[in-house]
Amino acid sequence: MDTVSLTELAAQHLEIARAAESKRSAITVYGGRERHLRQTLLAIIAGHGLDEHRSPGEATLQVITGRIVLRSATRSWELEPGSYVEIPDEVHAVDVIEDAAFLLSVVKRESHTR
């Protein structure tokens, strides 16, 4: 098993995001179709984010760099480097305040029934 520097990966993907039309970049750090757990590093430039959506399963978010706001209909969390939060099982969105990279960990719902 290889060691991954999330800090270095975040810096690389923030550079990619700055050049991208969408102003974001993502890479799967662990998992995929053959795994229940998927961990994805997302890098998004300030002023952009993730539109309202529902999580495909249990999920957590850990900020590596930058500042973001995770918001749902009932609550919002302002998160900075080192912050870790369980994503609510309801429609939510992410607003990026300062160029940010974060690790999204999701256990897919269908894995609970196996």
PDB file of C-alpha atoms in Angstrom:
ATOM      1  CA  MET A   1       0.000   0.000   0.000  1.00  0.00           C
ATOM      2  CA  ASP A   2       1.361   3.399  -1.004  1.00  0.00           C
ATOM      3  CA  THR A   3       1.364   6.488   1.173  1.00  0.00           C
ATOM      4  CA  VAL A   4      -0.425   9.536  -0.229  1.00  0.00           C
ATOM      5  CA  SER A   5       0.267  13.128   0.813  1.00  0.00           C
ATOM      6  CA  LEU A   6      -3.142  14.778   0.803  1.00  0.00           C
ATOM      7  CA  THR A   7      -1.446  18.176   1.158  1.00  0.00           C
ATOM      8  CA  GLU A   8       0.592  17.659  -2.028  1.00  0.00           C
ATOM      9  CA  LEU A   9      -2.374  16.166  -3.878  1.00  0.00           C
ATOM     10  CA  ALA A  10      -4.496  19.157  -2.815  1.00  0.00           C
ATOM     11  CA  ALA A  11      -1.907  21.626  -4.154  1.00  0.00           C
ATOM     12  CA  GLN A  12      -1.687  19.758  -7.478  1.00  0.00           C
ATOM     13  CA  HIS A  13      -5.446  19.651  -7.934  1.00  0.00           C
ATOM     14  CA  LEU A  14      -5.942  23.285  -6.958  1.00  0.00           C
ATOM     15  CA  GLU A  15      -3.587  24.187  -9.831  1.00  0.00           C
ATOM     16  CA  ILE A  16      -5.638  21.990 -12.175  1.00  0.00           C
ATOM     17  CA  ALA A  17      -8.865  23.575 -10.886  1.00  0.00           C
ATOM     18  CA  ARG A  18      -7.560  27.109 -11.469  1.00  0.00           C
ATOM     19  CA  ALA A  19      -6.970  26.264 -15.138  1.00  0.00           C
ATOM     20  CA  ALA A  20     -10.213  24.301 -15.614  1.00  0.00           C
ATOM     21  CA  GLU A  21     -13.335  25.881 -17.072  1.00  0.00           C
ATOM     22  CA  SER A  22     -15.403  24.322 -14.257  1.00  0.00           C
ATOM     23  CA  LYS A  23     -12.969  25.708 -11.645  1.00  0.00           C
ATOM     24  CA  ARG A  24     -12.750  22.330  -9.955  1.00  0.00           C
ATOM     25  CA  SER A  25     -10.802  19.093 -10.069  1.00  0.00           C
ATOM     26  CA  ALA A  26     -11.288  15.715  -8.398  1.00  0.00           C
ATOM     27  CA  ILE A  27      -9.414  12.456  -8.005  1.00  0.00           C
ATOM     28  CA  THR A  28     -10.418   9.192  -6.357  1.00  0.00           C
ATOM     29  CA  VAL A  29      -7.861   8.518  -3.631  1.00  0.00           C
ATOM     30  CA  TYR A  30      -9.341   5.182  -2.571  1.00  0.00           C
ATOM     31  CA  GLY A  31     -12.106   2.931  -3.756  1.00  0.00           C
ATOM     32  CA  GLY A  32     -14.159   2.727  -6.863  1.00  0.00           C
ATOM     33  CA  ARG A  33     -16.870   0.474  -8.195  1.00  0.00           C
ATOM     34  CA  GLU A  34     -15.340  -2.604  -6.573  1.00  0.00           C
ATOM     35  CA  ARG A  35     -15.306  -1.050  -3.060  1.00  0.00           C
ATOM     36  CA  HIS A  36     -17.984   0.061  -0.612  1.00  0.00           C
ATOM     37  CA  LEU A  37     -15.882   3.011   0.566  1.00  0.00           C
ATOM     38  CA  ARG A  38     -14.889   5.740  -1.864  1.00  0.00           C
ATOM     39  CA  GLN A  39     -12.624   8.630  -0.891  1.00  0.00           C
ATOM     40  CA  THR A  40     -12.343  11.509  -3.318  1.00  0.00           C
ATOM     41  CA  LEU A  41     -10.205  14.616  -3.091  1.00  0.00           C
ATOM     42  CA  LEU A  42     -12.023  17.634  -4.545  1.00  0.00           C
ATOM     43  CA  ALA A  43     -10.344  20.960  -5.267  1.00  0.00           C
ATOM     44  CA  ILE A  44     -12.608  23.934  -5.985  1.00  0.00           C
ATOM     45  CA  ILE A  45     -11.813  27.597  -6.554  1.00  0.00           C
ATOM     46  CA  ALA A  46     -13.392  30.362  -4.430  1.00  0.00           C
ATOM     47  CA  GLY A  47     -16.775  31.547  -5.641  1.00  0.00           C
ATOM     48  CA  HIS A  48     -17.679  28.114  -6.988  1.00  0.00           C
ATOM     49  CA  GLY A  49     -18.915  24.973  -5.250  1.00  0.00           C
ATOM     50  CA  LEU A  50     -21.208  21.991  -5.452  1.00  0.00           C
ATOM     51  CA  ASP A  51     -24.884  22.619  -6.188  1.00  0.00           C
ATOM     52  CA  GLU A  52     -27.563  21.123  -3.963  1.00  0.00           C
ATOM     53  CA  HIS A  53     -27.525  17.341  -4.070  1.00  0.00           C
ATOM     54  CA  ARG A  54     -28.149  14.293  -1.906  1.00  0.00           C
ATOM     55  CA  SER A  55     -25.342  11.988  -0.793  1.00  0.00           C
ATOM     56  CA  PRO A  56     -25.276   8.485  -2.283  1.00  0.00           C
ATOM     57  CA  GLY A  57     -24.583   7.082   1.196  1.00  0.00           C
ATOM     58  CA  GLU A  58     -23.034   7.803   4.576  1.00  0.00           C
ATOM     59  CA  ALA A  59     -20.479  10.546   4.060  1.00  0.00           C
ATOM     60  CA  THR A  60     -17.911  12.702   5.808  1.00  0.00           C
ATOM     61  CA  LEU A  61     -15.929  15.711   4.671  1.00  0.00           C
ATOM     62  CA  GLN A  62     -12.464  16.763   5.862  1.00  0.00           C
ATOM     63  CA  VAL A  63     -10.998  20.100   4.771  1.00  0.00           C
ATOM     64  CA  ILE A  64      -7.337  19.960   3.773  1.00  0.00           C
ATOM     65  CA  THR A  65      -6.851  23.562   2.690  1.00  0.00           C
ATOM     66  CA  GLY A  66      -9.006  26.664   2.234  1.00  0.00           C
ATOM     67  CA  ARG A  67     -12.425  27.523   3.642  1.00  0.00           C
ATOM     68  CA  ILE A  68     -15.847  26.206   2.674  1.00  0.00           C
ATOM     69  CA  VAL A  69     -19.429  26.303   3.865  1.00  0.00           C
ATOM     70  CA  LEU A  70     -21.420  23.071   3.921  1.00  0.00           C
ATOM     71  CA  ARG A  71     -25.104  23.952   4.049  1.00  0.00           C
ATOM     72  CA  SER A  72     -28.395  22.110   4.239  1.00  0.00           C
ATOM     73  CA  ALA A  73     -31.962  23.403   4.572  1.00  0.00           C
ATOM     74  CA  THR A  74     -31.680  23.404   8.363  1.00  0.00           C
ATOM     75  CA  ARG A  75     -28.042  24.192   9.145  1.00  0.00           C
ATOM     76  CA  SER A  76     -24.675  25.383   7.838  1.00  0.00           C
ATOM     77  CA  TRP A  77     -21.078  24.735   8.872  1.00  0.00           C
ATOM     78  CA  GLU A  78     -18.130  27.001   8.068  1.00  0.00           C
ATOM     79  CA  LEU A  79     -15.130  24.720   7.750  1.00  0.00           C
ATOM     80  CA  GLU A  80     -11.392  25.411   7.630  1.00  0.00           C
ATOM     81  CA  PRO A  81      -8.252  23.242   7.343  1.00  0.00           C
ATOM     82  CA  GLY A  82      -8.462  20.323   9.744  1.00  0.00           C
ATOM     83  CA  SER A  83     -12.254  20.531  10.079  1.00  0.00           C
ATOM     84  CA  TYR A  84     -14.137  17.247   9.820  1.00  0.00           C
ATOM     85  CA  VAL A  85     -17.902  16.863   9.614  1.00  0.00           C
ATOM     86  CA  GLU A  86     -20.484  14.168   8.995  1.00  0.00           C
ATOM     87  CA  ILE A  87     -22.554  15.182   5.979  1.00  0.00           C
ATOM     88  CA  PRO A  88     -26.265  15.217   6.813  1.00  0.00           C
ATOM     89  CA  ASP A  89     -28.520  12.697   5.087  1.00  0.00           C
ATOM     90  CA  GLU A  90     -30.481  15.463   3.399  1.00  0.00           C
ATOM     91  CA  VAL A  91     -30.074  17.761   0.425  1.00  0.00           C
ATOM     92  CA  HIS A  92     -26.940  19.864   0.896  1.00  0.00           C
ATOM     93  CA  ALA A  93     -24.486  22.049  -1.019  1.00  0.00           C
ATOM     94  CA  VAL A  94     -20.910  23.300  -0.713  1.00  0.00           C
ATOM     95  CA  ASP A  95     -19.892  26.949  -1.187  1.00  0.00           C
ATOM     96  CA  VAL A  96     -16.175  27.678  -1.461  1.00  0.00           C
ATOM     97  CA  ILE A  97     -15.097  30.854   0.369  1.00  0.00           C
ATOM     98  CA  GLU A  98     -11.328  30.482  -0.169  1.00  0.00           C
ATOM     99  CA  ASP A  99      -9.726  28.144  -2.754  1.00  0.00           C
ATOM    100  CA  ALA A 100     -10.185  24.782  -1.075  1.00  0.00           C
ATOM    101  CA  ALA A 101      -9.417  21.099  -1.243  1.00  0.00           C
ATOM    102  CA  PHE A 102     -11.260  18.542   0.825  1.00  0.00           C
ATOM    103  CA  LEU A 103     -11.511  14.786   1.215  1.00  0.00           C
ATOM    104  CA  LEU A 104     -14.995  13.386   0.691  1.00  0.00           C
ATOM    105  CA  SER A 105     -15.503   9.862   2.086  1.00  0.00           C
ATOM    106  CA  VAL A 106     -18.670   7.982   1.103  1.00  0.00           C
ATOM    107  CA  VAL A 107     -19.942   4.491   1.908  1.00  0.00           C
ATOM    108  CA  LYS A 108     -22.464   3.705  -0.811  1.00  0.00           C
ATOM    109  CA  ARG A 109     -26.001   2.924   0.364  1.00  0.00           C
ATOM    110  CA  GLU A 110     -26.246  -0.410  -1.456  1.00  0.00           C
ATOM    111  CA  SER A 111     -23.307  -1.705   0.573  1.00  0.00           C
ATOM    112  CA  HIS A 112     -25.497  -1.641   3.718  1.00  0.00           C
ATOM    113  CA  THR A 113     -27.789  -4.342   2.366  1.00  0.00           C
ATOM    114  CA  ARG A 114     -25.097  -6.891   1.535  1.00  0.00           C
TER     115      ARG A 114
END
